Amino acid sequence: MYLEKELQIKLSELRAMSSENEVVEFKEAKDNYDFRKLGKYVSALSNEANLKNVNEAWLVFGIKDKGHTLVGSRFRLNLHDLMNLKKEIADATNERFTFKEIYTVETDGLRVVMFCIPAAPQGIPINFKGIYYGRDNESTSPLGIEKLERIRKQVIRYDWSSHVIEDASIEDLDKSAIDFARIKYLEKYPDRKDEILSWSLEKFLNKAKLTIKGKITRTAIILLGKEESEHFINPAECKIRWKLLDERGDSLGYEIIHIPMIKGVEKLYSKIRILKYRYIPDDSLFPEEADTYDSYSIREALNNSIAHQDYELGGRINVIERPDSLTFSNKGSFIPGSVEEVVK
């Protein structure tokens, strides 16, 4: 978030550039501006900011693109209408991507609108209405296949969860969570029971890929860490929020579940109301009983929510329980961006 003085400095810096580039665009937009063109710039500038390894790009209204002369803009004078652009853009982009912030500044008595556009997330190119855009110097056009693949392959090169936390040690892990992890590991490899039981704690954690050469990773903190160890992954957050709603959508209760997540899964499972109901199969006269939810399905959905959460976005995993449904959501994404992209 920029303060007024910082915005004036930033605007002066942008105007002092000899020409536009892949991450800065000026438009006069004296009275209005076409929404489709605006969306194309959001896609293009965010993708180029990602490729240039900068945190943000800028689209500025009220300044000529040639010479950067100040002309002022009356684009969406109503503040509510201006800020509503965040939702309008989010509705037309993948991942509901939108502006980091929209600012208005007054310079020499003229109004300037400054759109701060964050870089596209690692591994996720941003499209507008299904088309990915990029920039070649000052020209905006569909993103070339080489650039598109360069962004998509970033997730292969960067694994946030495997990052080693130098200051953390085994003392920062929850002993009962480690014991539970050993039990689950033995269940997976029952034929190697004697060998696994002979491993030291350090060897077990290495074999389970929770540590790297004895060093604690973010994965180890998320799955096995003591609740007070969450600060090791700051500013990321690792919590599950369970909320129970009635038929009208009113809240009946909630709970926040903290690390270690390997125990959090079981804790959440115990909160969910699994009832027995009776039904008569079409080919039988006798009723049968079934659980409301299958145990495996719940655990699988929750495990996937934890595994595919984008912890850098700082959001929680949410589980909403209604009388007839369970909804799981997180801040992750379906690589490479959406199910539709995979199908294509």
Coordinates of C-alpha atoms in Angstrom, one line a residue, residues 118-278:
P118 CA 0.9 -7.7 -9.1
A119 CA 3.1 -10.1 -10.9
A120 CA 1.4 -13.3 -12.1
P121 CA 1.9 -16.1 -9.4
Q122 CA 4.7 -18.5 -9.9
G123 CA 3.7 -21.1 -12.5
I124 CA 0.3 -19.5 -13.3
P125 CA 0.1 -17.2 -16.3
I126 CA -2.9 -14.9 -16.2
N127 CA -5.5 -14.7 -18.9
F128 CA -8.3 -12.3 -19.6
K129 CA -11.5 -13.9 -20.9
G130 CA -9.6 -17.0 -21.8
I131 CA -6.6 -15.4 -23.7
Y132 CA -3.2 -14.9 -22.2
Y133 CA -1.5 -11.6 -23.1
G134 CA 2.0 -10.4 -23.1
R135 CA 4.1 -7.4 -24.2
D136 CA 6.9 -6.9 -26.8
N137 CA 8.3 -3.5 -25.7
E138 CA 5.2 -1.2 -26.0
S139 CA 3.0 -3.6 -28.0
T140 CA 0.4 -5.8 -26.3
S141 CA -0.5 -9.1 -28.0
P142 CA -1.3 -12.7 -27.1
L143 CA 1.4 -14.2 -25.0
G144 CA 3.9 -16.3 -27.1
I145 CA 4.2 -20.0 -26.4
E146 CA 7.8 -19.7 -25.2
K147 CA 6.8 -17.1 -22.5
L148 CA 3.7 -19.1 -21.6
E149 CA 5.7 -22.3 -21.0
R150 CA 8.4 -20.3 -19.2
I151 CA 5.9 -19.2 -16.6
R152 CA 4.2 -22.6 -16.4
K153 CA 7.5 -24.4 -15.8
Q154 CA 8.3 -22.2 -12.8
V155 CA 6.5 -24.6 -10.5
I156 CA 8.8 -27.4 -11.5
R157 CA 11.9 -25.3 -10.5
Y158 CA 10.5 -23.9 -7.3
D159 CA 9.1 -26.0 -4.4
W160 CA 8.1 -23.8 -1.5
S161 CA 7.4 -26.8 0.8
S162 CA 10.9 -28.3 0.5
H163 CA 12.7 -25.1 1.7
V164 CA 15.0 -25.8 4.7
I165 CA 14.4 -23.7 7.8
E166 CA 17.9 -23.3 9.2
D167 CA 16.9 -22.2 12.7
A168 CA 14.4 -25.1 13.3
S169 CA 15.3 -28.4 14.9
I170 CA 13.6 -31.7 15.8
E171 CA 12.7 -30.0 19.1
D172 CA 10.2 -27.9 17.2
L173 CA 8.3 -31.0 16.1
D174 CA 5.4 -32.6 18.0
K175 CA 6.4 -36.0 19.4
S176 CA 2.9 -37.4 19.2
A177 CA 2.7 -36.3 15.6
I178 CA 6.0 -38.0 14.8
D179 CA 4.8 -41.2 16.4
F180 CA 1.5 -41.1 14.4
A181 CA 3.6 -40.5 11.2
R182 CA 5.6 -43.6 12.0
I183 CA 2.4 -45.7 12.4
K184 CA 1.1 -44.4 9.0
Y185 CA 4.5 -45.1 7.4
L186 CA 4.4 -48.7 8.7
E187 CA 0.9 -49.1 7.4
K188 CA 2.1 -48.1 3.9
Y189 CA 5.2 -50.4 4.0
P190 CA 4.1 -53.4 6.2
D191 CA 6.7 -55.7 4.5
R192 CA 9.5 -53.5 5.7
K193 CA 8.3 -53.3 9.3
D194 CA 11.5 -54.6 11.0
E195 CA 13.7 -52.4 8.9
I196 CA 11.6 -49.3 9.6
L197 CA 11.5 -49.9 13.3
S198 CA 15.3 -50.0 13.4
W199 CA 15.6 -46.5 11.9
S200 CA 16.7 -43.6 14.1
L201 CA 14.3 -40.7 14.3
E202 CA 16.6 -38.7 12.0
K203 CA 16.7 -41.5 9.4
F204 CA 12.9 -41.9 9.5
L205 CA 12.3 -38.2 8.9
N206 CA 14.7 -38.2 6.0
K207 CA 13.2 -41.4 4.5
A208 CA 9.7 -39.9 4.8
K209 CA 11.0 -36.8 3.0
L210 CA 10.1 -34.5 5.9
T211 CA 13.7 -33.5 6.4
I212 CA 16.6 -33.1 4.1
K213 CA 19.9 -34.4 5.5
G214 CA 18.4 -34.0 9.0
K215 CA 17.4 -30.4 8.4
I216 CA 13.8 -29.3 9.0
T217 CA 11.7 -28.3 6.0
R218 CA 8.5 -26.3 5.8
T219 CA 6.7 -29.6 5.1
A220 CA 7.9 -31.0 8.4
I221 CA 6.6 -27.9 10.3
I222 CA 3.3 -28.1 8.5
L223 CA 2.7 -31.8 9.1
L224 CA 4.6 -32.4 12.4
G225 CA 5.4 -29.0 13.9
K226 CA 4.3 -27.9 17.4
E227 CA 1.5 -25.3 17.3
E228 CA 4.0 -22.7 18.6
S229 CA 6.4 -23.5 15.7
E230 CA 4.1 -22.0 13.1
H231 CA 6.2 -18.8 13.1
F232 CA 8.9 -20.7 11.2
I233 CA 6.7 -20.5 8.0
N234 CA 5.7 -16.8 8.5
P235 CA 4.2 -14.9 6.7
A236 CA 2.5 -18.1 5.5
E237 CA -0.3 -19.5 7.6
C238 CA -1.4 -23.1 8.1
K239 CA -4.8 -23.5 9.7
I240 CA -8.0 -25.3 8.9
R241 CA -11.3 -23.5 9.7
W242 CA -14.3 -25.8 10.1
K243 CA -17.7 -24.1 10.2
L244 CA -21.1 -25.8 10.8
L245 CA -24.2 -24.2 9.1
D246 CA -27.9 -25.0 9.4
E247 CA -30.4 -25.3 6.6
R248 CA -30.8 -21.5 6.4
G249 CA -27.0 -20.9 6.3
D250 CA -26.8 -19.7 9.8
S251 CA -23.7 -20.6 11.8
L252 CA -24.0 -23.2 14.5
G253 CA -20.4 -23.3 15.4
Y254 CA -16.8 -23.3 14.2
E255 CA -13.3 -24.3 15.2
I256 CA -9.8 -23.3 14.0
I257 CA -7.4 -26.3 13.8
H258 CA -3.6 -25.6 14.0
I259 CA -0.5 -27.6 13.1
P260 CA 0.6 -30.3 13.2
M261 CA -1.6 -31.1 10.2
I262 CA -1.1 -34.8 10.4
K263 CA -3.2 -34.8 13.6
G264 CA -5.4 -31.9 12.3
V265 CA -6.9 -34.2 9.7
E266 CA -8.1 -36.6 12.4
K267 CA -9.3 -33.8 14.6
L268 CA -11.3 -32.3 11.8
Y269 CA -12.7 -35.7 10.8
S270 CA -14.0 -36.1 14.4
K271 CA -15.9 -32.9 14.1
I272 CA -17.9 -33.9 11.0
R273 CA -21.3 -35.4 11.6
I274 CA -21.4 -38.8 10.0
L275 CA -24.9 -40.2 10.3
K276 CA -26.4 -43.5 9.3
Y277 CA -29.3 -43.5 6.9
R278 CA -31.5 -46.3 5.6

